[in-house]
mmCIF file of C-alpha atoms in Angstrom:
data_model
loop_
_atom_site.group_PDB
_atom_site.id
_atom_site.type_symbol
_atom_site.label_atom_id
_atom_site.label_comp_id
_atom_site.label_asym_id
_atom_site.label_seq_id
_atom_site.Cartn_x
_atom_site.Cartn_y
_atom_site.Cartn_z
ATOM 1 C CA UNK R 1 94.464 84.606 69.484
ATOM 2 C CA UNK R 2 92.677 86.893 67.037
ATOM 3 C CA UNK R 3 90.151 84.675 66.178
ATOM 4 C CA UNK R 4 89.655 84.349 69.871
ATOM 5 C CA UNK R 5 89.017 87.650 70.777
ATOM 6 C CA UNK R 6 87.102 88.671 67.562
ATOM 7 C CA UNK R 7 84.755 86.045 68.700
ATOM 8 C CA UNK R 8 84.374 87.214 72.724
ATOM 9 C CA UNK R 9 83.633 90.373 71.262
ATOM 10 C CA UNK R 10 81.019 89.225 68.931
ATOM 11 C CA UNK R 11 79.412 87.186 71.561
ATOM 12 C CA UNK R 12 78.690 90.193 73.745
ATOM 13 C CA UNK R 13 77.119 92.355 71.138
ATOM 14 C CA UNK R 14 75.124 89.706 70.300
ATOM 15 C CA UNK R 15 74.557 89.556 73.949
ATOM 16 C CA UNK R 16 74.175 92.876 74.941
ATOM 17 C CA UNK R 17 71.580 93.222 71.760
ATOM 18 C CA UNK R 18 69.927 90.310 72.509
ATOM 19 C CA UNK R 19 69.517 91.880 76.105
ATOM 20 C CA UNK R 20 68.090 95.001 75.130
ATOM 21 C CA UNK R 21 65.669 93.838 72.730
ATOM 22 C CA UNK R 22 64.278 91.339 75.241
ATOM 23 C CA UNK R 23 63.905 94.349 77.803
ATOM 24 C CA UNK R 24 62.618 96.228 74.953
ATOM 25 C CA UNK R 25 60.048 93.797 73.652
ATOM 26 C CA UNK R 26 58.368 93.729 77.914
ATOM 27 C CA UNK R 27 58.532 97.465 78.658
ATOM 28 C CA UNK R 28 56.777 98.807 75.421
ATOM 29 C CA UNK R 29 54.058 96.406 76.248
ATOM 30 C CA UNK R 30 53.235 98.429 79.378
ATOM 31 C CA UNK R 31 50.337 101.346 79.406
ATOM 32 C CA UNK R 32 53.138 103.759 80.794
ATOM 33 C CA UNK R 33 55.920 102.732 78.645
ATOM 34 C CA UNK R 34 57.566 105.838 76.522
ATOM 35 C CA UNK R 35 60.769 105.259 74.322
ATOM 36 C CA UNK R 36 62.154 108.116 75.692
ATOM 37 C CA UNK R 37 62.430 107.100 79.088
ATOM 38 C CA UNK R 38 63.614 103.228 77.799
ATOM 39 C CA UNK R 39 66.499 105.111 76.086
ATOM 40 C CA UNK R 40 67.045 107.514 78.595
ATOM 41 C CA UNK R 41 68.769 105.289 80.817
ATOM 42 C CA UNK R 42 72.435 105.816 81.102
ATOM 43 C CA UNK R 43 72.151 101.858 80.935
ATOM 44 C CA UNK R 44 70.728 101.529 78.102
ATOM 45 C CA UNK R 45 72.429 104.173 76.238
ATOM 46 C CA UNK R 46 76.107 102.726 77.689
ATOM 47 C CA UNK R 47 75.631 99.277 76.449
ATOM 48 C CA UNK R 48 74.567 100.368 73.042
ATOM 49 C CA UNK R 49 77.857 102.365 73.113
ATOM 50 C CA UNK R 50 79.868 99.817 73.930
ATOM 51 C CA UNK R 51 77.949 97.357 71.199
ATOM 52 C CA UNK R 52 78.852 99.767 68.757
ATOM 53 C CA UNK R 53 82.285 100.322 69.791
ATOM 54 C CA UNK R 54 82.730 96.296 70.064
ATOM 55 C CA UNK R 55 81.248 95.958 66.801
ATOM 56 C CA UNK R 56 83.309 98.494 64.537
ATOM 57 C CA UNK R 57 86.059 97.253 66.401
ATOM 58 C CA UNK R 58 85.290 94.159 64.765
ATOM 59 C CA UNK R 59 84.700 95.454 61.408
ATOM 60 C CA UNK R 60 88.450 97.181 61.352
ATOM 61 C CA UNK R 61 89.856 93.576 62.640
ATOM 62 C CA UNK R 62 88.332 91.394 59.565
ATOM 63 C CA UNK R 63 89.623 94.056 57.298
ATOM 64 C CA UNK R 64 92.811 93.863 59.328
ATOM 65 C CA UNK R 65 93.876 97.253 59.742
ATOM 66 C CA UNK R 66 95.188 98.660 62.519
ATOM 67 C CA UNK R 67 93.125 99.992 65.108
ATOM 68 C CA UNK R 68 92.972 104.241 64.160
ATOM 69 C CA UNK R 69 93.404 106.214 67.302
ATOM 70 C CA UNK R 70 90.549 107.860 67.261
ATOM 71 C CA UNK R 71 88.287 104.139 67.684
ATOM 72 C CA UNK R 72 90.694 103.763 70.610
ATOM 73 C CA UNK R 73 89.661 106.604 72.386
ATOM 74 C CA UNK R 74 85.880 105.655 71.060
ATOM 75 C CA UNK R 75 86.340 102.475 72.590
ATOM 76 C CA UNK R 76 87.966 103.703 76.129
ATOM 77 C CA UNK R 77 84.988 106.286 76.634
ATOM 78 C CA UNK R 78 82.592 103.199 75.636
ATOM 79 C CA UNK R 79 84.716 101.137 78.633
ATOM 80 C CA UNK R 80 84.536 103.894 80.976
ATOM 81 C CA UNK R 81 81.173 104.228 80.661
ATOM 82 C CA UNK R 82 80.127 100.609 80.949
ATOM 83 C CA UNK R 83 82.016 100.432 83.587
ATOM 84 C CA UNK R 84 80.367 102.973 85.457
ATOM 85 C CA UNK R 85 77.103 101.499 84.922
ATOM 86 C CA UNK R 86 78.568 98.754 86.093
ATOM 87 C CA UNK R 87 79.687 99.774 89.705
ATOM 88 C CA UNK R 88 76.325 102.644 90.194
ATOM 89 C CA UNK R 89 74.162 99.873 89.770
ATOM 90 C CA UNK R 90 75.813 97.251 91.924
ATOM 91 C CA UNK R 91 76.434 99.757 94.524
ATOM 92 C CA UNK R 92 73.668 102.556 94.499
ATOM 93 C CA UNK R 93 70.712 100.391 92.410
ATOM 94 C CA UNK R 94 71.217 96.941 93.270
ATOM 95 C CA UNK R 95 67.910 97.126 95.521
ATOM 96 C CA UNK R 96 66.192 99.265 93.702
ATOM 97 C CA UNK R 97 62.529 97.770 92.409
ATOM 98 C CA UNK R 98 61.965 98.061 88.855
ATOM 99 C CA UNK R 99 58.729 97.146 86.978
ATOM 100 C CA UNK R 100 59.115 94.498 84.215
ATOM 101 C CA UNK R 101 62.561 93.766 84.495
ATOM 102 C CA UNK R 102 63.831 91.066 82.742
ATOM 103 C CA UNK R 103 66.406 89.334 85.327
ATOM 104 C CA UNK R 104 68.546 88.042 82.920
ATOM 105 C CA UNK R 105 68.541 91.121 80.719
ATOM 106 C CA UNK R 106 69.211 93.183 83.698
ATOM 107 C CA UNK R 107 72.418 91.137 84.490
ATOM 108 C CA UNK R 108 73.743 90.982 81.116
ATOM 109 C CA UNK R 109 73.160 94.807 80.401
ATOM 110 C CA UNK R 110 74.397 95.527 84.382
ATOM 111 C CA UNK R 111 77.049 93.263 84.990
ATOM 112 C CA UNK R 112 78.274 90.523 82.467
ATOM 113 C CA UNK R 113 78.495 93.219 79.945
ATOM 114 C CA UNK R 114 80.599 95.917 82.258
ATOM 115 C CA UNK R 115 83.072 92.864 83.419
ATOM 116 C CA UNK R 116 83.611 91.516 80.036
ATOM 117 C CA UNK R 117 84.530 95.035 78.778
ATOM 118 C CA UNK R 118 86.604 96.082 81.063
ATOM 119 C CA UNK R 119 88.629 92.747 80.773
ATOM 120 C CA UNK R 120 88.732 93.430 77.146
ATOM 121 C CA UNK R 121 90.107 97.132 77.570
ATOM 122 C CA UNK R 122 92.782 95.468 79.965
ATOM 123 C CA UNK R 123 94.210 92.228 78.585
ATOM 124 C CA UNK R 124 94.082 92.502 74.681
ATOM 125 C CA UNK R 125 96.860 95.030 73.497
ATOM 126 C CA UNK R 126 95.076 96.072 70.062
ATOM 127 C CA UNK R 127 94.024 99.668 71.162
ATOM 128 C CA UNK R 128 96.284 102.769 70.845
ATOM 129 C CA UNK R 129 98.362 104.516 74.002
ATOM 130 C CA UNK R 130 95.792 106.764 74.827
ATOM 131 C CA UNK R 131 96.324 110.459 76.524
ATOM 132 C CA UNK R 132 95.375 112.318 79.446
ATOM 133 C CA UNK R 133 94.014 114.884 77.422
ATOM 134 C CA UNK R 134 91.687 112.060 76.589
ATOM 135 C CA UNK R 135 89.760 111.629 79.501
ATOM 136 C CA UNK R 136 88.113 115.162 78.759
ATOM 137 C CA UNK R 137 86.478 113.868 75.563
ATOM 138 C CA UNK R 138 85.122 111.011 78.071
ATOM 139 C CA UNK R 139 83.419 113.093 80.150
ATOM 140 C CA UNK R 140 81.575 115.120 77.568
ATOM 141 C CA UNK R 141 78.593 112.331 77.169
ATOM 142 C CA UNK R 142 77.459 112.028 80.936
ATOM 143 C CA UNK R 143 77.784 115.629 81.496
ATOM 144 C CA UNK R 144 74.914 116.195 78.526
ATOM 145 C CA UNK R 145 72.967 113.056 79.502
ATOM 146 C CA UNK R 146 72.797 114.868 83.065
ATOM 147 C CA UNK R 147 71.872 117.654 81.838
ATOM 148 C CA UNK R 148 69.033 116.812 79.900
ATOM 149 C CA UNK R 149 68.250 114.036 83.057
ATOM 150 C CA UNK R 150 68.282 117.550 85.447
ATOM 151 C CA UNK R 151 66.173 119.099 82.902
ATOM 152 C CA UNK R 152 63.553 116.224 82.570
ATOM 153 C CA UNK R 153 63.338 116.082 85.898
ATOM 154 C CA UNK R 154 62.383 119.938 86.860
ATOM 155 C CA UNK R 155 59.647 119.730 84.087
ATOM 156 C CA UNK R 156 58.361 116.458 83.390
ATOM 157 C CA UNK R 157 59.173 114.875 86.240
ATOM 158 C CA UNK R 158 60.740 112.092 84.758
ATOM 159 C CA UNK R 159 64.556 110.879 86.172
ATOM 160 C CA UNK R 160 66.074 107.359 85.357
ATOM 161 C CA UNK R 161 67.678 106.719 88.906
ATOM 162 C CA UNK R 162 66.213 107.418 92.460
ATOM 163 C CA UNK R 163 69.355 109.339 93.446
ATOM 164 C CA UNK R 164 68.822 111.730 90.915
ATOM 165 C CA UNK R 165 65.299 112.596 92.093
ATOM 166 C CA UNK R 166 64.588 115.978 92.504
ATOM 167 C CA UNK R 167 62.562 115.578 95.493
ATOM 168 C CA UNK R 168 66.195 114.723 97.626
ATOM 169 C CA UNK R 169 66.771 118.561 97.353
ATOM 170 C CA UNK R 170 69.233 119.708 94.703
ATOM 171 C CA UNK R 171 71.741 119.932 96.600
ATOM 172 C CA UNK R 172 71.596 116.397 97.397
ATOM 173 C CA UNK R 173 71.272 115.538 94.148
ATOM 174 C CA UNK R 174 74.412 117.466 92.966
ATOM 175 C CA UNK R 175 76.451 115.678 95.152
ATOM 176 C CA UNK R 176 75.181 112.313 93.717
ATOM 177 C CA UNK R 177 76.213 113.887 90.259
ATOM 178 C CA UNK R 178 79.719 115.448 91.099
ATOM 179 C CA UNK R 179 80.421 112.225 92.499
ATOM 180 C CA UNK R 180 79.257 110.334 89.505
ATOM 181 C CA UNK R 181 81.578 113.192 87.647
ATOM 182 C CA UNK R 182 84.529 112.461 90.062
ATOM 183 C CA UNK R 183 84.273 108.433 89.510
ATOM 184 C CA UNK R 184 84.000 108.729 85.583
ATOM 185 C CA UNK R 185 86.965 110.880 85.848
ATOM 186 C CA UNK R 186 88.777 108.327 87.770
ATOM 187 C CA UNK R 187 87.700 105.754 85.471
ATOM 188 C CA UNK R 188 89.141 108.142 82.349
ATOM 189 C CA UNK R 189 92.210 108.054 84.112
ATOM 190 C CA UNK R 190 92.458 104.126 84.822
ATOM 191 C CA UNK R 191 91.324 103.400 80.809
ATOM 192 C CA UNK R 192 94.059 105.779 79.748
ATOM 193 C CA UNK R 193 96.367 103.783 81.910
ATOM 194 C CA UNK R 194 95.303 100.474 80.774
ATOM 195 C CA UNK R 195 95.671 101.731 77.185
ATOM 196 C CA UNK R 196 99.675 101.343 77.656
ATOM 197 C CA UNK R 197 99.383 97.891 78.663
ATOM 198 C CA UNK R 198 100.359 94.864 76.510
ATOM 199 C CA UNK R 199 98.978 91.819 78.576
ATOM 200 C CA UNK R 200 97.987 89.698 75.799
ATOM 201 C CA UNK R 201 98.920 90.414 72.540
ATOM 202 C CA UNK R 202 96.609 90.576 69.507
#
């Protein structure tokens, strides 16, 4: 069963790599393209976090140790945050027009990627109990990645998602975010829970 798993989870980071790197390789072709608006998408950013996560999760398996705690918390804020990608672009985004989107990139990076995880998280028992106390550590990424989105926005003019647009009206837009807030906090919760399950065991 091991083998198994170390092998899903080696599939999607080659995947979600693969993904990025094609999407990469189309935008910076573009007259407009800037790096810092390719990596300043939440989606982008998530599914290299959850790559990374994958992959040293790997790297502590083939030495066969014992997942540490502290790559099990890693690893649930990596989950939650896929998995909010995940369900903002298949609920807020999924009509949204993008230029040089690569469709099968885009549903790798904004669906295949965010399922698979989460399925990971939930059926394969090799991650530690996590805590409540947790969940606050989870929401410390989005809240900067606002931020800095918020910033961008009132100077540059830049902003990854329509929703966060400054021309809604702040106020508008702060409801988009303390809902986005609320949801990830929900999610924290739900990962911690998940963390005590032992569906299949690796």
């Amino acid at each position: 069963m091991r083998t198994l798993v170390n092998a899903l989870r080696l599939i999607a980071v080659i995947a979600t790599a693969s993904a990025i790197l094609a999407q990469w390789l189309v935008s910076s072709r573009s007259p407009e393209y800037n790096p810092f608006n390719f990596f300043g998408y939440f989606t982008i950013q998530s599914n290299i976090v959850i790559a990374v996560a994958l992959a040293v999760t790997l790297v502590v398996a083939f030495r066969s140790k014992r997942e540490p705690l502290r790559l099990s918390v890693f690893r649930g804020a990596a989950t939650v945050y896929i998995a909010t990608t995940g369900v903002v672009y298949n609920t807020l985004l999924t009509g949204a027009a993008v230029e040089n989107t690569v469709p099968w990139s885009n549903d790798v990076l904004h669906k295949w990627i965010p399922l698979y995880s989460v399925l990971d998280w939930l059926l394969f028992s090799d991650r530690g109990r996590l805590l409540l106390r947790h969940v606050w550590w989870f929401l410390i990424y989005p809240a900067v990645w606002l931020v800095v989105v918020l910033v961008r926005g009132a100077t540059d003019g830049w902003v990854p998602y329509p929703f966060l647009n400054p021309s809604l009206g702040y106020g508008v837009v702060a409801l988009y975010c303390l809902g986005v807030a609320v949801f990830i906090a929900l999610m924290g919760v739900l990962v911690v829970g998940m963390s005590r399950l032992r569906i299949v065991k690796v």
